[in-house]
PDB file of C-alpha atoms in Angstrom:
ATOM      1  CA  MET A 250      -0.533   0.008  -0.255  1.00  0.00           C
ATOM      2  CA  ARG A 251       2.321   2.572   0.786  1.00  0.00           C
ATOM      3  CA  GLY A 252       4.588   1.690  -2.450  1.00  0.00           C
ATOM      4  CA  ILE A 253       1.548   1.798  -4.614  1.00  0.00           C
ATOM      5  CA  THR A 254       1.231   5.098  -2.475  1.00  0.00           C
ATOM      6  CA  ALA A 255       4.702   6.682  -3.186  1.00  0.00           C
ATOM      7  CA  LEU A 256       4.154   5.817  -7.025  1.00  0.00           C
ATOM      8  CA  ARG A 257       2.148   9.462  -7.151  1.00  0.00           C
ATOM      9  CA  LEU A 258       5.428  10.909  -7.326  1.00  0.00           C
ATOM     10  CA  PHE A 259       6.971   9.616 -10.444  1.00  0.00           C
ATOM     11  CA  GLU A 260       6.265   9.500 -14.321  1.00  0.00           C
ATOM     12  CA  PRO A 261       3.132   7.252 -15.866  1.00  0.00           C
ATOM     13  CA  GLU A 262       6.694   5.391 -17.907  1.00  0.00           C
ATOM     14  CA  VAL A 263       7.340   4.177 -14.588  1.00  0.00           C
ATOM     15  CA  ALA A 264       4.474   4.441 -12.665  1.00  0.00           C
ATOM     16  CA  VAL A 265       1.926   2.180 -14.759  1.00  0.00           C
ATOM     17  CA  PRO A 266       4.047  -1.250 -14.980  1.00  0.00           C
ATOM     18  CA  LEU A 267       4.016  -1.253 -11.048  1.00  0.00           C
ATOM     19  CA  LEU A 268       0.448  -0.487 -10.707  1.00  0.00           C
ATOM     20  CA  MET A 269      -0.405  -3.376 -13.186  1.00  0.00           C
ATOM     21  CA  ALA A 270       1.758  -5.928 -11.174  1.00  0.00           C
ATOM     22  CA  ARG A 271      -0.036  -5.558  -8.764  1.00  0.00           C
ATOM     23  CA  LEU A 272      -3.589  -6.095 -10.441  1.00  0.00           C
ATOM     24  CA  ASP A 273      -2.899  -9.908  -9.696  1.00  0.00           C
ATOM     25  CA  ASP A 274      -2.622  -9.166  -6.192  1.00  0.00           C
ATOM     26  CA  PRO A 275      -3.966 -11.819  -3.433  1.00  0.00           C
ATOM     27  CA  GLU A 276      -5.501  -8.739  -1.959  1.00  0.00           C
ATOM     28  CA  PHE A 277      -8.536  -6.775  -3.440  1.00  0.00           C
ATOM     29  CA  ILE A 278      -7.474  -3.909  -1.419  1.00  0.00           C
ATOM     30  CA  ILE A 279      -4.031  -3.867  -3.329  1.00  0.00           C
ATOM     31  CA  ARG A 280      -6.138  -4.492  -6.900  1.00  0.00           C
ATOM     32  CA  SER A 281      -8.160  -1.597  -6.017  1.00  0.00           C
ATOM     33  CA  GLN A 282      -5.662   0.311  -5.309  1.00  0.00           C
ATOM     34  CA  ALA A 283      -3.669  -0.240  -8.397  1.00  0.00           C
ATOM     35  CA  ALA A 284      -6.425   0.274 -10.501  1.00  0.00           C
ATOM     36  CA  MET A 285      -7.086   3.506  -8.740  1.00  0.00           C
ATOM     37  CA  GLY A 286      -3.638   4.507  -9.542  1.00  0.00           C
ATOM     38  CA  LEU A 287      -4.124   4.040 -12.984  1.00  0.00           C
ATOM     39  CA  GLY A 288      -6.534   6.476 -13.149  1.00  0.00           C
ATOM     40  CA  TYR A 289      -4.282   9.476 -12.329  1.00  0.00           C
ATOM     41  CA  LYS A 290      -1.406   7.641 -13.973  1.00  0.00           C
ATOM     42  CA  GLN A 291      -2.726   8.058 -17.866  1.00  0.00           C
ATOM     43  CA  SER A 292      -1.274   6.178 -20.288  1.00  0.00           C
ATOM     44  CA  SER A 293      -2.992   3.553 -23.545  1.00  0.00           C
ATOM     45  CA  ALA A 294      -1.247   1.158 -21.693  1.00  0.00           C
ATOM     46  CA  ALA A 295      -2.983   1.965 -17.998  1.00  0.00           C
ATOM     47  CA  PHE A 296      -6.472   2.597 -20.123  1.00  0.00           C
ATOM     48  CA  ASN A 297      -6.250  -1.013 -21.470  1.00  0.00           C
ATOM     49  CA  ALA A 298      -5.140  -2.235 -18.047  1.00  0.00           C
ATOM     50  CA  LEU A 299      -8.517  -0.968 -16.743  1.00  0.00           C
ATOM     51  CA  MET A 300     -10.150  -2.414 -19.391  1.00  0.00           C
ATOM     52  CA  GLN A 301      -9.447  -5.937 -18.638  1.00  0.00           C
ATOM     53  CA  VAL A 302     -10.061  -5.475 -15.020  1.00  0.00           C
ATOM     54  CA  LEU A 303     -13.730  -4.905 -15.735  1.00  0.00           C
ATOM     55  CA  GLU A 304     -14.000  -7.783 -17.744  1.00  0.00           C
ATOM     56  CA  GLN A 305     -12.157 -10.368 -15.926  1.00  0.00           C
ATOM     57  CA  GLU A 306     -11.945  -8.940 -11.995  1.00  0.00           C
ATOM     58  CA  PRO A 307     -14.119 -10.961  -9.954  1.00  0.00           C
ATOM     59  CA  ASP A 308     -14.644  -8.281  -6.761  1.00  0.00           C
ATOM     60  CA  PRO A 309     -17.134  -5.918  -7.853  1.00  0.00           C
ATOM     61  CA  ASN A 310     -15.430  -3.417  -5.290  1.00  0.00           C
ATOM     62  CA  VAL A 311     -11.945  -3.224  -7.563  1.00  0.00           C
ATOM     63  CA  ARG A 312     -14.600  -3.355 -10.523  1.00  0.00           C
ATOM     64  CA  ALA A 313     -16.158  -0.059  -9.579  1.00  0.00           C
ATOM     65  CA  GLU A 314     -12.814   1.543  -8.401  1.00  0.00           C
ATOM     66  CA  ALA A 315     -11.536   0.627 -12.469  1.00  0.00           C
ATOM     67  CA  ALA A 316     -14.732   2.325 -13.514  1.00  0.00           C
ATOM     68  CA  ASN A 317     -14.031   5.307 -11.716  1.00  0.00           C
ATOM     69  CA  SER A 318     -10.202   5.591 -13.137  1.00  0.00           C
ATOM     70  CA  LEU A 319     -11.603   5.117 -16.746  1.00  0.00           C
ATOM     71  CA  SER A 320     -13.958   7.688 -16.508  1.00  0.00           C
ATOM     72  CA  LEU A 321     -11.089  10.168 -15.376  1.00  0.00           C
ATOM     73  CA  TYR A 322     -10.032   9.673 -19.345  1.00  0.00           C
ATOM     74  CA  GLY A 323     -12.721  11.732 -20.262  1.00  0.00           C
ATOM     75  CA  ASP A 324     -14.926  11.272 -23.852  1.00  0.00           C
ATOM     76  CA  ALA A 325     -12.724   7.684 -24.623  1.00  0.00           C
ATOM     77  CA  ALA A 326     -14.083   6.097 -21.492  1.00  0.00           C
ATOM     78  CA  LEU A 327     -17.363   7.069 -22.454  1.00  0.00           C
ATOM     79  CA  PRO A 328     -18.961   3.896 -24.623  1.00  0.00           C
ATOM     80  CA  HIS A 329     -17.030   1.712 -22.705  1.00  0.00           C
ATOM     81  CA  LEU A 330     -18.876   3.087 -19.204  1.00  0.00           C
ATOM     82  CA  VAL A 331     -22.000   2.269 -20.952  1.00  0.00           C
ATOM     83  CA  GLN A 332     -21.226  -0.781 -22.122  1.00  0.00           C
ATOM     84  CA  MET A 333     -20.016  -1.915 -18.597  1.00  0.00           C
ATOM     85  CA  PHE A 334     -23.835  -0.434 -17.099  1.00  0.00           C
ATOM     86  CA  TRP A 335     -25.729  -2.919 -19.451  1.00  0.00           C
ATOM     87  CA  ARG A 336     -23.636  -5.864 -19.051  1.00  0.00           C
ATOM     88  CA  ASP A 337     -22.532  -5.561 -15.406  1.00  0.00           C
ATOM     89  CA  ARG A 338     -25.558  -5.980 -12.838  1.00  0.00           C
ATOM     90  CA  ASP A 339     -23.411  -5.394  -9.982  1.00  0.00           C
ATOM     91  CA  TRP A 340     -25.332  -2.326  -7.891  1.00  0.00           C
ATOM     92  CA  LEU A 341     -22.371  -1.017  -6.866  1.00  0.00           C
ATOM     93  CA  ILE A 342     -20.640  -1.228 -10.325  1.00  0.00           C
ATOM     94  CA  ARG A 343     -23.714   0.558 -11.476  1.00  0.00           C
ATOM     95  CA  LEU A 344     -23.924   3.431  -8.985  1.00  0.00           C
ATOM     96  CA  SER A 345     -20.038   4.028  -9.340  1.00  0.00           C
ATOM     97  CA  ILE A 346     -20.999   4.306 -13.463  1.00  0.00           C
ATOM     98  CA  LEU A 347     -23.818   6.640 -12.810  1.00  0.00           C
ATOM     99  CA  ALA A 348     -22.141   8.683  -9.908  1.00  0.00           C
ATOM    100  CA  ALA A 349     -19.321   8.604 -12.440  1.00  0.00           C
ATOM    101  CA  LEU A 350     -21.390  10.091 -15.402  1.00  0.00           C
ATOM    102  CA  GLY A 351     -22.963  12.823 -13.720  1.00  0.00           C
ATOM    103  CA  GLU A 352     -19.622  13.951 -13.026  1.00  0.00           C
ATOM    104  CA  MET A 353     -19.318  14.025 -16.880  1.00  0.00           C
ATOM    105  CA  ASN A 354     -20.409  16.493 -19.536  1.00  0.00           C
ATOM    106  CA  CYS A 355     -22.149  13.612 -21.549  1.00  0.00           C
ATOM    107  CA  ALA A 356     -25.921  13.931 -21.491  1.00  0.00           C
ATOM    108  CA  ASP A 357     -26.378  11.297 -23.981  1.00  0.00           C
ATOM    109  CA  GLU A 358     -24.620   8.529 -21.947  1.00  0.00           C
ATOM    110  CA  LEU A 359     -26.105   9.997 -18.991  1.00  0.00           C
ATOM    111  CA  PHE A 360     -29.867  10.062 -19.813  1.00  0.00           C
ATOM    112  CA  GLU A 361     -29.110   6.227 -21.197  1.00  0.00           C
ATOM    113  CA  VAL A 362     -28.157   4.720 -18.030  1.00  0.00           C
ATOM    114  CA  CYS A 363     -30.514   6.722 -16.275  1.00  0.00           C
ATOM    115  CA  TYR A 364     -33.570   5.170 -17.934  1.00  0.00           C
ATOM    116  CA  TYR A 365     -32.650   1.860 -17.823  1.00  0.00           C
ATOM    117  CA  GLY A 366     -31.338   2.305 -13.669  1.00  0.00           C
ATOM    118  CA  LEU A 367     -35.114   2.949 -13.132  1.00  0.00           C
ATOM    119  CA  ALA A 368     -35.607  -0.551 -13.686  1.00  0.00           C
ATOM    120  CA  ASP A 369     -32.917  -2.009 -12.219  1.00  0.00           C
ATOM    121  CA  ASP A 370     -33.847  -4.528  -9.486  1.00  0.00           C
ATOM    122  CA  ASP A 371     -31.970  -2.886  -6.635  1.00  0.00           C
ATOM    123  CA  LEU A 372     -33.614   0.198  -5.004  1.00  0.00           C
ATOM    124  CA  ILE A 373     -30.672   1.943  -4.391  1.00  0.00           C
ATOM    125  CA  VAL A 374     -29.719   1.914  -7.752  1.00  0.00           C
ATOM    126  CA  ARG A 375     -33.238   3.156  -9.166  1.00  0.00           C
ATOM    127  CA  GLU A 376     -33.127   5.865  -6.240  1.00  0.00           C
ATOM    128  CA  THR A 377     -29.741   6.876  -7.575  1.00  0.00           C
ATOM    129  CA  ALA A 378     -30.811   6.704 -11.128  1.00  0.00           C
ATOM    130  CA  ILE A 379     -33.443   9.115 -10.170  1.00  0.00           C
ATOM    131  CA  ALA A 380     -31.288  11.856  -8.555  1.00  0.00           C
ATOM    132  CA  HIS A 381     -29.051  11.909 -11.423  1.00  0.00           C
ATOM    133  CA  LEU A 382     -32.013  12.608 -13.932  1.00  0.00           C
ATOM    134  CA  ALA A 383     -31.813  16.376 -12.492  1.00  0.00           C
ATOM    135  CA  PHE A 384     -28.527  16.062 -13.467  1.00  0.00           C
ATOM    136  CA  LEU A 385     -30.042  16.820 -16.872  1.00  0.00           C
ATOM    137  CA  VAL A 386     -31.627  20.369 -16.395  1.00  0.00           C
ATOM    138  CA  ASP A 387     -30.552  22.392 -18.956  1.00  0.00           C
ATOM    139  CA  THR A 388     -29.688  19.898 -21.485  1.00  0.00           C
ATOM    140  CA  ASP A 389     -31.045  18.475 -24.390  1.00  0.00           C
ATOM    141  CA  TYR A 390     -32.626  15.999 -22.234  1.00  0.00           C
ATOM    142  CA  GLU A 391     -34.452  18.114 -19.700  1.00  0.00           C
ATOM    143  CA  GLN A 392     -37.988  17.416 -20.898  1.00  0.00           C
ATOM    144  CA  ALA A 393     -37.142  13.792 -21.684  1.00  0.00           C
ATOM    145  CA  ALA A 394     -36.106  13.438 -17.759  1.00  0.00           C
ATOM    146  CA  LEU A 395     -39.107  15.456 -16.116  1.00  0.00           C
ATOM    147  CA  LYS A 396     -41.127  13.074 -18.176  1.00  0.00           C
ATOM    148  CA  GLN A 397     -39.610  10.096 -16.349  1.00  0.00           C
ATOM    149  CA  LEU A 398     -39.787  11.427 -13.149  1.00  0.00           C
ATOM    150  CA  LEU A 399     -43.291  12.458 -13.730  1.00  0.00           C
ATOM    151  CA  ALA A 400     -44.165   9.250 -14.489  1.00  0.00           C
ATOM    152  CA  LEU A 401     -42.826   8.045 -10.553  1.00  0.00           C
ATOM    153  CA  THR A 402     -44.972  10.455  -8.720  1.00  0.00           C
ATOM    154  CA  GLU A 403     -46.881   7.616  -7.617  1.00  0.00           C
ATOM    155  CA  VAL A 404     -44.815   4.188  -7.575  1.00  0.00           C
ATOM    156  CA  GLU A 405     -44.899   2.627  -4.787  1.00  0.00           C
ATOM    157  CA  ASP A 406     -41.937   2.705  -2.932  1.00  0.00           C
ATOM    158  CA  TRP A 407     -41.897   5.577  -0.676  1.00  0.00           C
ATOM    159  CA  GLN A 408     -38.368   5.511  -1.299  1.00  0.00           C
ATOM    160  CA  LEU A 409     -38.353   7.040  -4.679  1.00  0.00           C
ATOM    161  CA  ARG A 410     -41.186   9.203  -4.307  1.00  0.00           C
ATOM    162  CA  ARG A 411     -39.307  11.151  -1.613  1.00  0.00           C
ATOM    163  CA  MET A 412     -36.061  11.081  -4.394  1.00  0.00           C
ATOM    164  CA  VAL A 413     -38.837  12.075  -7.149  1.00  0.00           C
ATOM    165  CA  ALA A 414     -39.626  15.109  -5.276  1.00  0.00           C
ATOM    166  CA  LEU A 415     -36.006  16.334  -4.515  1.00  0.00           C
ATOM    167  CA  ALA A 416     -34.888  16.132  -8.283  1.00  0.00           C
ATOM    168  CA  LEU A 417     -37.945  17.744  -9.030  1.00  0.00           C
ATOM    169  CA  GLY A 418     -37.188  20.201  -7.167  1.00  0.00           C
ATOM    170  CA  GLN A 419     -34.271  21.157  -9.854  1.00  0.00           C
ATOM    171  CA  PHE A 420     -36.599  21.541 -13.013  1.00  0.00           C
ATOM    172  CA  PRO A 421     -38.258  25.280 -13.360  1.00  0.00           C
ATOM    173  CA  ASP A 422     -40.793  23.640 -15.592  1.00  0.00           C
ATOM    174  CA  GLN A 423     -44.371  24.522 -14.314  1.00  0.00           C
ATOM    175  CA  GLN A 424     -45.143  20.707 -15.034  1.00  0.00           C
ATOM    176  CA  ALA A 425     -42.452  19.939 -11.564  1.00  0.00           C
ATOM    177  CA  GLN A 426     -44.370  22.592  -9.333  1.00  0.00           C
ATOM    178  CA  THR A 427     -47.429  21.091 -10.278  1.00  0.00           C
ATOM    179  CA  ALA A 428     -46.484  17.284  -9.321  1.00  0.00           C
ATOM    180  CA  LEU A 429     -44.541  19.029  -5.947  1.00  0.00           C
ATOM    181  CA  ALA A 430     -47.867  20.164  -4.757  1.00  0.00           C
ATOM    182  CA  GLN A 431     -49.245  16.817  -5.275  1.00  0.00           C
ATOM    183  CA  LEU A 432     -46.326  15.017  -3.596  1.00  0.00           C
ATOM    184  CA  ARG A 433     -46.902  17.369  -0.566  1.00  0.00           C
ATOM    185  CA  GLN A 434     -50.260  15.865   0.201  1.00  0.00           C
ATOM    186  CA  ASP A 435     -48.320  12.386  -0.274  1.00  0.00           C
ATOM    187  CA  GLU A 436     -49.768  10.226   2.272  1.00  0.00           C
ATOM    188  CA  ASP A 437     -45.641   9.089   3.971  1.00  0.00           C
ATOM    189  CA  TYR A 438     -44.090  12.387   6.118  1.00  0.00           C
ATOM    190  CA  ARG A 439     -41.108  11.697   4.844  1.00  0.00           C
ATOM    191  CA  VAL A 440     -42.038  12.296   0.775  1.00  0.00           C
ATOM    192  CA  VAL A 441     -43.900  15.026   1.981  1.00  0.00           C
ATOM    193  CA  ALA A 442     -40.614  16.206   3.751  1.00  0.00           C
ATOM    194  CA  ALA A 443     -38.330  15.981   0.938  1.00  0.00           C
ATOM    195  CA  THR A 444     -40.975  17.577  -1.178  1.00  0.00           C
ATOM    196  CA  LEU A 445     -41.390  21.088   1.087  1.00  0.00           C
ATOM    197  CA  GLU A 446     -37.398  20.723   0.838  1.00  0.00           C
ATOM    198  CA  ALA A 447     -37.767  21.203  -2.777  1.00  0.00           C
ATOM    199  CA  LEU A 448     -39.471  23.703  -2.760  1.00  0.00           C
ATOM    200  CA  LEU A 449     -37.578  25.830  -0.392  1.00  0.00           C
ATOM    201  CA  SER A 450     -34.860  25.190  -2.198  1.00  0.00           C
ATOM    202  CA  GLN A 451     -36.266  27.175  -5.074  1.00  0.00           C
ATOM    203  CA  SER A 452     -37.698  30.221  -2.901  1.00  0.00           C
TER     204      SER A 452
END
């Protein structure tokens, strides 16, 4: 661990081969730290190594770290991250990819993963997809994102309705205001509280 940390002082030409050598370490925390390092010590070899981790690494924690690192390569990583979201159904991987795309200027890809994340089996992934739809305000996907949120105002799970209320608070559209007025009458006090929080954030 100390050796990996010390590599931050070296150029990619030196650091990348040493980091790659640790991707087969028996300890997952070492593999995870090596994957993290390959995001900061960038090279074509490091990029390819991260791709290999995403495809072959058995531990989801390490794959999630590799996805985070891959996102640091910018546009070149986008198609691979979207493909990974489709292929890898582990909740941690999907959360990592949603978070990474939320930090990038990639409305097309973000809407795509949010749209399919809404149908995920895992509640946390669905919540996160809802939250990230709010990142699409002021993009070409604003109305498409709003449409998805409006369709979820009466979803069964209160956690999802709560997240819908918070997300709708980011939209200036009158339809969002009407939906928030509806959610203010929700049967669950936690949804009502989130609705009030969303309305206060707009004032």
